[in-house]
Amino acid sequence: MSMRHSGIGMTSQRTRMRMVQRLREQGITDETVLAVMNAIPRHLFVEEALASRAYDDVALPINFGQTISSPWTVARMTELLRANSNLGKVLEIGTGCGYQAALLAQLAQEVYSIERIGPLLTRTRIRLRELRISNIYLKHADGLHGFPEAGPFNGIMMTAVITQAPASLLEQLMVGGRMVYPKGSQKQNLCVIEHTPHGFIETILDEVKFVPILAGVISK
Ligand code: SAH
């Protein structure tokens, strides 16, 4: 991010520091993730009317029936994906308002992110340009097919719930890479899949609440 916009960010710097302290108390341990959450102005990713609640530990609506995940959920998924090492190329399914992508862009070399709702993506494109974040490549498509022309990836994150990781996405995950996503339907848990030389290893973790993955695209 360029310094040109640091003025906007500074208005809520103290609120953001309190959020980060709360995340630490809630068990987030990756200080690199916490530093990035301290730097990215989360309130600029929600509608102005909701900005005052942007740092509360809640999910908030971002239009089109979608939500920005709570700070804890975002932090937890990001630390699981990072696993204490820098990320090369990352794929995100479900760009939404772009907050998660903006964080990943500080932790990875390149971020590829796919969103199925066109008008939502248009707004997010403008927002990321205003924040001068330039290592995110956005695509309006059904993310279930992944981003084969850009893969394989060191990490894949899905930010909408699905009963099982699609094979098409696992095929785009490098050996040594990992995928993080909410797994389930009514009951949902964070799931980490590691691609080892001997195959895929799945770990089921914290209970969460996400909007569902849907097939197809919406253009307007
Ligand atoms: N990471 C987002 C969270 C957005 S909520 C953020 O930081 O704001 C999940 C998003 O996934 C929604 O925007 C929804 O439209 C999108 N989504 C659902 N199914 C999808 C699919 N098949 N392909 C791409 N995006 C999808």
Coordinates of N, CA and C and ligand atoms in Angstrom, one line a residue:
M1 N 0.8 -1.2 0.0 CA 0.0 0.0 0.0 C 0.9 1.3 0.0
S2 N 0.4 2.3 -0.7 CA 1.2 3.5 -0.8 C 0.9 4.3 0.5
M3 N 1.8 5.2 0.8 CA 1.7 6.1 1.9 C 0.6 7.2 1.7
R4 N 0.2 7.3 0.4 CA -0.8 8.4 0.1 C -2.1 8.2 0.8
H5 N -2.4 6.9 1.2 CA -3.6 6.7 1.8 C -3.5 6.4 3.3
S6 N -2.3 6.6 3.8 CA -2.1 6.3 5.2 C -2.9 7.2 6.1
G7 N -3.2 8.4 5.6 CA -4.0 9.3 6.4 C -5.4 8.7 6.7
I8 N -6.0 8.1 5.8 CA -7.3 7.5 6.0 C -7.2 6.4 7.0
G9 N -6.1 5.6 6.9 CA -5.9 4.5 7.8 C -5.7 5.0 9.2
M10 N -5.0 6.1 9.4 CA -4.6 6.5 10.7 C -5.8 6.9 11.6
T11 N -6.9 7.3 11.0 CA -8.0 7.7 11.8 C -8.5 6.6 12.7
S12 N -8.3 5.4 12.3 CA -8.7 4.2 13.1 C -7.6 3.4 13.6
Q13 N -6.4 3.9 13.6 CA -5.2 3.1 14.0 C -5.4 2.5 15.4
R14 N -5.9 3.3 16.3 CA -6.1 2.9 17.7 C -7.1 1.8 17.8
T15 N -8.2 1.9 17.1 CA -9.2 0.9 17.1 C -8.7 -0.4 16.5
R16 N -7.8 -0.2 15.5 CA -7.2 -1.4 14.9 C -6.3 -2.1 15.8
M17 N -5.5 -1.3 16.6 CA -4.6 -1.9 17.6 C -5.3 -2.7 18.6
R18 N -6.5 -2.2 19.0 CA -7.3 -2.9 20.0 C -7.8 -4.2 19.4
M19 N -8.2 -4.2 18.1 CA -8.7 -5.4 17.5 C -7.6 -6.4 17.5
V20 N -6.4 -6.0 17.2 CA -5.2 -6.9 17.1 C -4.9 -7.5 18.5
Q21 N -5.0 -6.7 19.5 CA -4.8 -7.1 20.9 C -5.8 -8.2 21.3
R22 N -7.1 -7.9 20.9 CA -8.2 -8.9 21.2 C -7.9 -10.2 20.4
L23 N -7.4 -10.1 19.2 CA -7.1 -11.4 18.4 C -6.1 -12.2 19.1
R24 N -5.1 -11.5 19.7 CA -4.0 -12.2 20.4 C -4.6 -12.9 21.6
E25 N -5.5 -12.2 22.3 CA -6.1 -12.8 23.5 C -7.0 -14.0 23.1
Q26 N -7.5 -14.0 21.8 CA -8.4 -15.0 21.3 C -7.6 -16.2 20.7
G27 N -6.3 -16.1 20.8 CA -5.4 -17.3 20.5 C -4.7 -17.2 19.1
I28 N -4.8 -16.0 18.4 CA -4.1 -15.9 17.2 C -2.6 -15.6 17.6
T29 N -1.7 -16.4 17.0 CA -0.3 -16.3 17.5 C 0.7 -15.8 16.4
D30 N 0.3 -15.9 15.1 CA 1.2 -15.5 14.0 C 1.3 -13.9 14.0
E31 N 2.4 -13.4 14.5 CA 2.6 -11.9 14.6 C 2.7 -11.3 13.3
T32 N 3.1 -12.0 12.3 CA 3.1 -11.4 10.9 C 1.7 -11.2 10.4
V33 N 0.8 -12.1 10.7 CA -0.6 -11.9 10.3 C -1.2 -10.7 11.1
L34 N -0.9 -10.7 12.4 CA -1.4 -9.6 13.2 C -0.9 -8.2 12.8
A35 N 0.4 -8.2 12.4 CA 0.9 -6.9 11.9 C 0.2 -6.4 10.6
V36 N -0.1 -7.4 9.8 CA -0.8 -7.0 8.5 C -2.2 -6.6 8.8
M37 N -2.9 -7.2 9.8 CA -4.2 -6.8 10.1 C -4.2 -5.4 10.8
N38 N -3.1 -5.1 11.4 CA -2.9 -3.8 12.1 C -2.7 -2.7 11.0
A39 N -2.2 -3.1 9.8 CA -1.9 -2.1 8.8 C -3.0 -1.9 7.8
I40 N -3.8 -2.9 7.5 CA -4.9 -2.8 6.5 C -6.2 -2.2 7.1
P41 N -6.6 -1.0 6.5 CA -7.8 -0.4 7.1 C -9.1 -1.1 6.8
R42 N -9.5 -2.0 7.7 CA -10.7 -2.8 7.4 C -12.0 -2.0 7.2
H43 N -12.0 -0.8 7.8 CA -13.3 0.0 7.7 C -13.5 0.4 6.2
L44 N -12.5 0.5 5.4 CA -12.6 0.9 4.0 C -13.2 -0.2 3.2
F45 N -13.4 -1.4 3.7 CA -13.9 -2.5 2.9 C -15.4 -2.8 3.2
V46 N -16.0 -1.9 4.1 CA -17.5 -2.0 4.3 C -18.1 -0.7 3.9
E47 N -19.4 -0.7 3.8 CA -20.2 0.5 3.5 C -19.9 1.5 4.6
E48 N -20.0 2.8 4.2 CA -19.7 3.8 5.2 C -20.5 3.7 6.5
A49 N -21.8 3.4 6.3 CA -22.8 3.3 7.4 C -22.3 2.2 8.4
L50 N -21.5 1.3 8.0 CA -21.1 0.2 8.9 C -19.7 0.4 9.4
A51 N -19.0 1.4 8.9 CA -17.6 1.6 9.2 C -17.3 1.6 10.7
S52 N -18.2 2.1 11.5 CA -17.9 2.2 13.0 C -17.9 0.8 13.6
R53 N -18.5 -0.2 12.9 CA -18.5 -1.5 13.5 C -17.4 -2.4 12.8
A54 N -16.6 -1.9 11.9 CA -15.7 -2.7 11.1 C -14.7 -3.5 12.0
Y55 N -14.4 -2.9 13.2 CA -13.3 -3.6 14.0 C -13.9 -4.4 15.1
D56 N -15.3 -4.5 15.2 CA -15.9 -5.4 16.1 C -15.7 -6.8 15.6
D57 N -15.8 -7.8 16.6 CA -15.5 -9.2 16.1 C -16.8 -9.8 15.6
V58 N -17.3 -9.3 14.5 CA -18.5 -9.8 13.9 C -18.3 -9.8 12.4
A59 N -19.1 -10.7 11.7 CA -19.2 -10.6 10.2 C -20.1 -9.5 9.9
L60 N -19.9 -8.8 8.8 CA -20.8 -7.7 8.4 C -21.3 -7.9 7.0
P61 N -22.5 -7.4 6.6 CA -23.0 -7.5 5.3 C -22.2 -6.6 4.3
I62 N -21.9 -7.2 3.1 CA -21.2 -6.4 2.0 C -22.1 -6.3 0.8
N63 N -23.4 -6.4 0.9 CA -24.3 -6.3 -0.2 C -24.4 -7.7 -1.0
F64 N -25.4 -7.8 -1.8 CA -25.7 -9.0 -2.6 C -25.8 -10.3 -1.7
G65 N -26.2 -10.1 -0.5 CA -26.4 -11.2 0.5 C -25.1 -11.8 0.9
Q66 N -24.0 -11.2 0.7 CA -22.7 -11.7 1.1 C -22.2 -11.0 2.4
T67 N -21.1 -11.6 3.0 CA -20.6 -11.0 4.2 C -19.1 -11.0 4.2
I68 N -18.5 -10.0 4.9 CA -17.1 -10.0 5.2 C -17.0 -10.8 6.5
S69 N -16.0 -11.7 6.6 CA -15.9 -12.6 7.7 C -15.4 -11.7 8.9
S70 N -15.6 -12.3 10.1 CA -15.2 -11.6 11.3 C -13.7 -11.5 11.4
P71 N -13.1 -10.5 12.1 CA -11.6 -10.5 12.2 C -11.0 -11.8 12.7
W72 N -11.6 -12.4 13.7 CA -11.0 -13.7 14.2 C -11.0 -14.7 13.1
T73 N -12.1 -14.9 12.3 CA -12.1 -15.9 11.3 C -11.1 -15.6 10.2
V74 N -11.0 -14.3 9.8 CA -10.0 -13.9 8.8 C -8.5 -14.2 9.3
A75 N -8.3 -13.8 10.6 CA -7.0 -14.0 11.1 C -6.6 -15.5 11.2
R76 N -7.6 -16.3 11.7 CA -7.3 -17.7 11.9 C -7.0 -18.4 10.5
M77 N -7.9 -18.1 9.5 CA -7.7 -18.7 8.2 C -6.3 -18.3 7.6
T78 N -6.0 -17.0 7.8 CA -4.7 -16.5 7.3 C -3.5 -17.2 7.9
E79 N -3.6 -17.4 9.2 CA -2.4 -18.0 9.9 C -2.3 -19.5 9.5
L80 N -3.5 -20.1 9.3 CA -3.5 -21.5 8.9 C -2.9 -21.7 7.5
L81 N -3.2 -20.7 6.6 CA -2.6 -20.8 5.3 C -1.1 -20.5 5.3
R82 N -0.7 -19.6 6.0 CA 0.7 -19.1 6.1 C 1.6 -20.2 6.7
A83 N 1.1 -20.8 7.8 CA 1.9 -21.8 8.5 C 3.3 -21.3 8.8
N84 N 3.4 -20.0 9.2 CA 4.7 -19.4 9.5 C 5.7 -19.3 8.4
S85 N 5.3 -19.4 7.2 CA 6.3 -19.1 6.1 C 5.7 -18.2 5.1
N86 N 6.5 -17.5 4.3 CA 6.0 -16.6 3.3 C 5.4 -17.4 2.2
L87 N 4.3 -16.8 1.6 CA 3.6 -17.5 0.6 C 4.1 -16.9 -0.8
G88 N 4.1 -17.8 -1.8 CA 4.5 -17.4 -3.1 C 3.2 -17.0 -3.8
K89 N 2.6 -17.9 -4.5 CA 1.4 -17.6 -5.3 C 0.2 -18.2 -4.6
V90 N -0.8 -17.4 -4.3 CA -2.0 -17.8 -3.6 C -3.3 -17.6 -4.4
L91 N -4.2 -18.5 -4.3 CA -5.5 -18.4 -5.0 C -6.6 -18.3 -3.9
E92 N -7.5 -17.3 -4.1 CA -8.6 -17.2 -3.2 C -9.9 -17.3 -4.0
I93 N -10.8 -18.1 -3.5 CA -12.1 -18.3 -4.1 C -13.1 -17.5 -3.3
G94 N -13.8 -16.5 -3.8 CA -14.7 -15.7 -3.1 C -14.1 -14.4 -2.7
T95 N -13.8 -13.5 -3.6 CA -13.2 -12.2 -3.3 C -14.0 -11.3 -2.4
G96 N -15.3 -11.3 -2.6 CA -16.2 -10.4 -1.8 C -15.7 -9.0 -1.8
C97 N -15.5 -8.4 -0.6 CA -15.1 -7.0 -0.6 C -13.6 -6.8 -0.8
G98 N -12.9 -7.9 -0.8 CA -11.4 -7.8 -1.0 C -10.5 -7.7 0.2
Y99 N -11.1 -7.7 1.4 CA -10.3 -7.6 2.6 C -9.3 -8.7 2.8
Q100 N -9.8 -10.0 2.7 CA -8.9 -11.1 2.8 C -7.8 -11.1 1.7
A101 N -8.2 -10.7 0.5 CA -7.2 -10.6 -0.6 C -6.2 -9.6 -0.3
A102 N -6.6 -8.4 0.3 CA -5.7 -7.4 0.6 C -4.7 -7.8 1.7
L103 N -5.1 -8.6 2.6 CA -4.2 -9.1 3.7 C -3.2 -10.1 3.0
L104 N -3.8 -11.0 2.2 CA -2.9 -12.0 1.5 C -1.9 -11.3 0.6
A105 N -2.2 -10.2 0.1 CA -1.3 -9.5 -0.9 C -0.1 -9.0 -0.1
Q106 N -0.2 -8.8 1.2 CA 1.0 -8.4 2.0 C 1.8 -9.6 2.4
L107 N 1.3 -10.8 2.3 CA 2.0 -12.0 2.8 C 2.4 -12.9 1.7
A108 N 2.0 -12.6 0.5 CA 2.3 -13.5 -0.7 C 2.9 -12.6 -1.8
Q109 N 3.6 -13.3 -2.7 CA 4.1 -12.6 -3.9 C 2.9 -12.1 -4.8
E110 N 2.1 -13.1 -5.1 CA 1.0 -12.8 -6.0 C -0.3 -13.4 -5.5
V111 N -1.4 -12.7 -5.6 CA -2.7 -13.2 -5.1 C -3.7 -13.2 -6.3
Y112 N -4.3 -14.4 -6.6 CA -5.3 -14.5 -7.6 C -6.6 -14.7 -6.9
S113 N -7.6 -14.0 -7.2 CA -8.9 -14.1 -6.5 C -10.1 -14.1 -7.5
I114 N -11.0 -15.0 -7.2 CA -12.1 -15.2 -8.1 C -13.4 -14.9 -7.4
E115 N -14.3 -14.1 -8.0 CA -15.6 -13.8 -7.5 C -16.7 -14.0 -8.5
R116 N -17.8 -14.6 -8.1 CA -18.9 -14.9 -9.1 C -19.9 -13.7 -9.3
I117 N -19.9 -12.8 -8.4 CA -20.9 -11.7 -8.5 C -20.2 -10.4 -9.1
G118 N -20.5 -10.2 -10.4 CA -19.9 -9.1 -11.1 C -19.8 -7.7 -10.5
P119 N -21.0 -7.2 -10.1 CA -21.1 -5.9 -9.5 C -20.3 -5.7 -8.2
L120 N -20.2 -6.8 -7.4 CA -19.4 -6.8 -6.2 C -17.9 -6.7 -6.5
L121 N -17.5 -7.4 -7.6 CA -16.1 -7.4 -8.0 C -15.7 -6.1 -8.5
T122 N -16.6 -5.4 -9.3 CA -16.4 -4.1 -9.8 C -16.0 -3.1 -8.7
R123 N -16.8 -3.1 -7.7 CA -16.6 -2.2 -6.5 C -15.3 -2.5 -5.8
T124 N -15.0 -3.8 -5.7 CA -13.7 -4.3 -5.0 C -12.5 -3.9 -5.9
R125 N -12.6 -4.0 -7.2 CA -11.5 -3.6 -8.1 C -11.1 -2.1 -7.8
I126 N -12.2 -1.2 -7.7 CA -11.9 0.2 -7.5 C -11.3 0.4 -6.1
R127 N -11.8 -0.3 -5.1 CA -11.3 -0.2 -3.8 C -9.8 -0.6 -3.7
L128 N -9.4 -1.7 -4.3 CA -8.0 -2.2 -4.3 C -7.1 -1.2 -5.0
R129 N -7.7 -0.6 -6.1 CA -6.9 0.3 -6.9 C -6.6 1.6 -6.0
E130 N -7.7 2.0 -5.3 CA -7.5 3.2 -4.5 C -6.5 3.0 -3.4
L131 N -6.4 1.7 -2.9 CA -5.4 1.4 -1.9 C -4.0 1.1 -2.4
R132 N -3.9 1.2 -3.8 CA -2.6 1.0 -4.4 C -2.1 -0.4 -4.2
I133 N -3.0 -1.4 -4.1 CA -2.5 -2.8 -4.0 C -2.4 -3.4 -5.4
S134 N -1.3 -3.8 -5.8 CA -1.1 -4.1 -7.2 C -0.7 -5.5 -7.5
N135 N -0.6 -6.4 -6.5 CA -0.2 -7.8 -6.7 C -1.4 -8.7 -6.6
I136 N -2.6 -8.2 -6.8 CA -3.8 -9.0 -6.8 C -4.4 -9.1 -8.2
Y137 N -4.7 -10.2 -8.7 CA -5.3 -10.4 -10.0 C -6.7 -11.0 -9.8
L138 N -7.7 -10.2 -10.2 CA -9.1 -10.5 -10.0 C -9.7 -11.1 -11.2
K139 N -10.6 -12.1 -11.0 CA -11.3 -12.7 -12.1 C -12.8 -12.9 -11.8
H140 N -13.6 -12.5 -12.8 CA -15.1 -12.7 -12.6 C -15.4 -14.1 -13.2
A141 N -15.6 -15.1 -12.4 CA -15.9 -16.4 -12.9 C -16.4 -17.3 -11.7
D142 N -16.8 -18.5 -12.1 CA -17.1 -19.5 -11.0 C -15.8 -20.1 -10.5
G143 N -15.5 -19.8 -9.3 CA -14.2 -20.2 -8.7 C -14.0 -21.7 -8.6
L144 N -15.1 -22.5 -8.7 CA -15.0 -23.9 -8.5 C -14.0 -24.5 -9.6
H145 N -13.8 -23.8 -10.7 CA -12.9 -24.3 -11.7 C -11.4 -23.9 -11.4
G146 N -11.3 -23.0 -10.4 CA -9.9 -22.5 -10.1 C -9.4 -21.6 -11.1
F147 N -8.1 -21.4 -11.2 CA -7.4 -20.4 -12.1 C -6.3 -21.2 -12.7
P148 N -6.6 -22.2 -13.6 CA -5.5 -23.1 -14.1 C -4.4 -22.4 -14.8
E149 N -4.8 -21.3 -15.5 CA -3.8 -20.6 -16.3 C -2.7 -19.9 -15.4
A150 N -3.0 -19.7 -14.1 CA -2.1 -19.0 -13.2 C -1.4 -20.0 -12.3
G151 N -2.0 -21.2 -12.1 CA -1.5 -22.2 -11.1 C -0.3 -22.9 -11.6
P152 N 0.3 -23.8 -10.8 CA -0.2 -24.2 -9.5 C 0.1 -23.2 -8.4
F153 N -0.6 -23.4 -7.3 CA -0.4 -22.4 -6.2 C 0.2 -23.0 -5.0
N154 N 0.9 -22.1 -4.2 CA 1.4 -22.5 -2.9 C 0.3 -22.6 -1.9
G155 N -0.7 -21.8 -2.0 CA -1.8 -21.8 -1.1 C -3.1 -21.5 -1.8
I156 N -4.2 -22.2 -1.3 CA -5.6 -21.9 -1.8 C -6.5 -21.7 -0.6
M157 N -7.2 -20.6 -0.7 CA -8.2 -20.3 0.4 C -9.6 -20.1 -0.2
M158 N -10.5 -20.8 0.3 CA -11.9 -20.6 -0.1 C -12.6 -19.9 1.0
T159 N -13.4 -18.9 0.7 CA -14.0 -18.1 1.8 C -15.6 -18.2 1.7
A160 N -16.0 -19.4 1.2 CA -17.4 -19.7 1.2 C -17.5 -21.2 1.5
V161 N -18.5 -21.7 2.2 CA -18.5 -23.1 2.6 C -18.9 -24.1 1.5
I162 N -18.3 -25.3 1.6 CA -18.6 -26.3 0.7 C -18.4 -27.7 1.4
T163 N -19.2 -28.7 0.9 CA -19.1 -30.0 1.7 C -17.8 -30.7 1.5
Q164 N -17.1 -30.4 0.4 CA -15.8 -31.1 0.2 C -15.0 -30.3 -0.8
A165 N -13.6 -30.3 -0.6 CA -12.8 -29.5 -1.5 C -12.9 -30.1 -2.9
P166 N -13.2 -29.3 -3.9 CA -13.3 -29.8 -5.3 C -11.9 -30.3 -5.8
A167 N -12.0 -31.4 -6.5 CA -10.8 -32.0 -7.1 C -10.1 -31.0 -8.0
S168 N -10.8 -30.2 -8.8 CA -10.2 -29.3 -9.7 C -9.3 -28.3 -9.0
L169 N -9.7 -28.0 -7.7 CA -8.8 -27.0 -7.0 C -7.6 -27.7 -6.4
L170 N -7.8 -28.9 -5.9 CA -6.7 -29.7 -5.3 C -5.6 -30.0 -6.4
E171 N -6.1 -30.1 -7.7 CA -5.1 -30.3 -8.8 C -4.2 -29.1 -9.0
Q172 N -4.7 -27.9 -8.5 CA -3.9 -26.7 -8.8 C -3.1 -26.3 -7.5
L173 N -3.0 -27.3 -6.6 CA -2.2 -27.0 -5.4 C -0.9 -27.7 -5.5
M174 N 0.2 -26.9 -5.3 CA 1.6 -27.5 -5.4 C 1.8 -28.5 -4.3
V175 N 2.7 -29.4 -4.6 CA 3.2 -30.3 -3.5 C 3.9 -29.4 -2.5
G176 N 3.6 -29.5 -1.2 CA 4.2 -28.6 -0.2 C 3.2 -27.5 0.1
G177 N 2.2 -27.4 -0.7 CA 1.2 -26.3 -0.5 C 0.0 -26.7 0.4
R178 N -0.8 -25.8 0.7 CA -2.0 -26.1 1.6 C -3.2 -25.3 1.2
M179 N -4.3 -25.9 1.4 CA -5.6 -25.3 1.1 C -6.4 -25.2 2.5
V180 N -7.0 -24.0 2.7 CA -7.8 -23.7 3.9 C -9.2 -23.4 3.4
Y181 N -10.2 -24.0 4.0 CA -11.6 -23.6 3.6 C -12.6 -24.1 4.7
P182 N -13.8 -23.5 4.7 CA -14.8 -24.0 5.7 C -15.5 -25.2 5.0
K183 N -15.5 -26.3 5.8 CA -16.1 -27.5 5.3 C -17.4 -27.8 6.0
G184 N -18.4 -28.3 5.3 CA -19.7 -28.7 5.9 C -20.9 -28.1 5.2
S185 N -22.0 -28.0 5.9 CA -23.2 -27.3 5.4 C -23.9 -26.6 6.6
Q186 N -24.7 -27.3 7.4 CA -25.2 -26.7 8.6 C -24.1 -26.5 9.6
K187 N -23.5 -27.6 10.0 CA -22.3 -27.5 10.9 C -21.1 -27.4 10.0
Q188 N -20.3 -26.4 10.3 CA -19.1 -26.1 9.5 C -17.9 -26.0 10.3
N189 N -16.8 -26.5 9.8 CA -15.5 -26.4 10.5 C -14.4 -25.9 9.5
L190 N -13.4 -25.2 10.0 CA -12.3 -24.9 9.1 C -11.5 -26.2 8.8
C191 N -11.1 -26.3 7.6 CA -10.4 -27.5 7.2 C -9.1 -27.2 6.5
V192 N -8.0 -27.8 6.8 CA -6.7 -27.6 6.2 C -6.4 -28.9 5.4
I193 N -6.0 -28.7 4.2 CA -5.6 -29.9 3.4 C -4.1 -29.6 2.9
E194 N -3.2 -30.5 3.4 CA -1.8 -30.3 3.0 C -1.5 -31.3 1.8
H195 N -0.8 -30.8 0.8 CA -0.4 -31.6 -0.3 C 1.0 -32.1 -0.1
T196 N 1.1 -33.3 0.4 CA 2.4 -33.8 0.7 C 2.9 -34.7 -0.4
P197 N 4.2 -35.1 -0.5 CA 4.6 -36.0 -1.5 C 3.9 -37.3 -1.5
H198 N 3.3 -37.6 -0.4 CA 2.6 -38.9 -0.2 C 1.1 -38.8 -0.4
G199 N 0.6 -37.6 -0.7 CA -0.8 -37.4 -0.9 C -1.4 -36.3 -0.1
F200 N -2.7 -36.2 0.0 CA -3.3 -35.1 0.7 C -3.7 -35.5 2.2
I201 N -3.4 -34.6 3.1 CA -3.7 -34.9 4.5 C -4.7 -33.8 5.0
E202 N -5.8 -34.2 5.5 CA -6.8 -33.3 5.9 C -6.9 -33.2 7.4
T203 N -7.0 -31.9 7.9 CA -7.2 -31.7 9.4 C -8.4 -30.8 9.6
I204 N -9.3 -31.2 10.5 CA -10.5 -30.5 10.8 C -10.3 -29.7 12.1
L205 N -10.6 -28.4 12.0 CA -10.4 -27.5 13.1 C -11.6 -26.8 13.6
D206 N -11.5 -25.5 13.9 CA -12.5 -24.7 14.6 C -13.9 -24.6 13.9
E207 N -14.9 -24.6 14.7 CA -16.3 -24.4 14.1 C -16.4 -23.0 13.6
V208 N -17.0 -22.8 12.4 CA -17.2 -21.4 11.8 C -18.6 -21.3 11.2
K209 N -18.8 -20.1 10.6 CA -20.1 -19.9 10.0 C -19.9 -19.1 8.7
F210 N -20.1 -19.6 7.5 CA -19.9 -19.0 6.2 C -21.1 -19.0 5.3
V211 N -21.2 -18.1 4.4 CA -22.2 -18.2 3.3 C -21.7 -19.4 2.4
P212 N -22.7 -20.0 1.6 CA -22.3 -21.1 0.8 C -21.7 -20.7 -0.5
I213 N -20.8 -21.7 -1.0 CA -20.4 -21.6 -2.4 C -21.6 -21.8 -3.3
L214 N -21.7 -21.0 -4.4 CA -22.7 -21.2 -5.4 C -22.1 -21.3 -6.7
A215 N -22.8 -22.1 -7.6 CA -22.2 -22.3 -8.9 C -22.6 -21.2 -9.9
G216 N -21.9 -21.0 -11.0 CA -22.3 -20.0 -12.0 C -21.9 -18.6 -11.6
V217 N -22.1 -17.7 -12.6 CA -21.8 -16.3 -12.3 C -23.0 -15.4 -12.4
I218 N -23.0 -14.2 -11.7 CA -24.0 -13.2 -11.8 C -23.3 -12.0 -12.5
S219 N -23.9 -11.5 -13.6 CA -23.2 -10.4 -14.3 C -23.7 -9.0 -13.9
K220 N -25.0 -8.9 -13.6 CA -25.4 -7.6 -13.0 C -26.7 -7.7 -12.2
Ligands
SAH1 N1 -13.1 -13.1 1.3 C1 -14.3 -12.3 1.3 C2 -15.4 -13.0 1.9 C3 -16.6 -12.9 1.0 S1 -18.0 -14.0 1.4 C4 -14.0 -11.0 2.0 O1 -12.9 -10.7 2.5 O2 -14.9 -10.1 2.0 C5 -17.8 -15.2 0.2 C6 -17.8 -14.8 -1.3 O3 -17.7 -16.0 -2.1 C7 -19.0 -14.0 -1.7 O4 -18.7 -12.8 -2.3 C8 -19.6 -14.9 -2.8 O5 -20.2 -14.3 -3.9 C9 -18.4 -15.7 -3.3 N2 -18.6 -17.0 -4.0 C10 -19.5 -17.9 -3.6 N3 -19.5 -19.0 -4.5 C11 -18.5 -18.7 -5.4 C12 -17.9 -19.3 -6.6 N4 -18.4 -20.5 -7.0 N5 -17.0 -18.7 -7.2 C13 -16.5 -17.5 -6.8 N6 -17.0 -16.8 -5.8 C14 -18.0 -17.4 -5.0

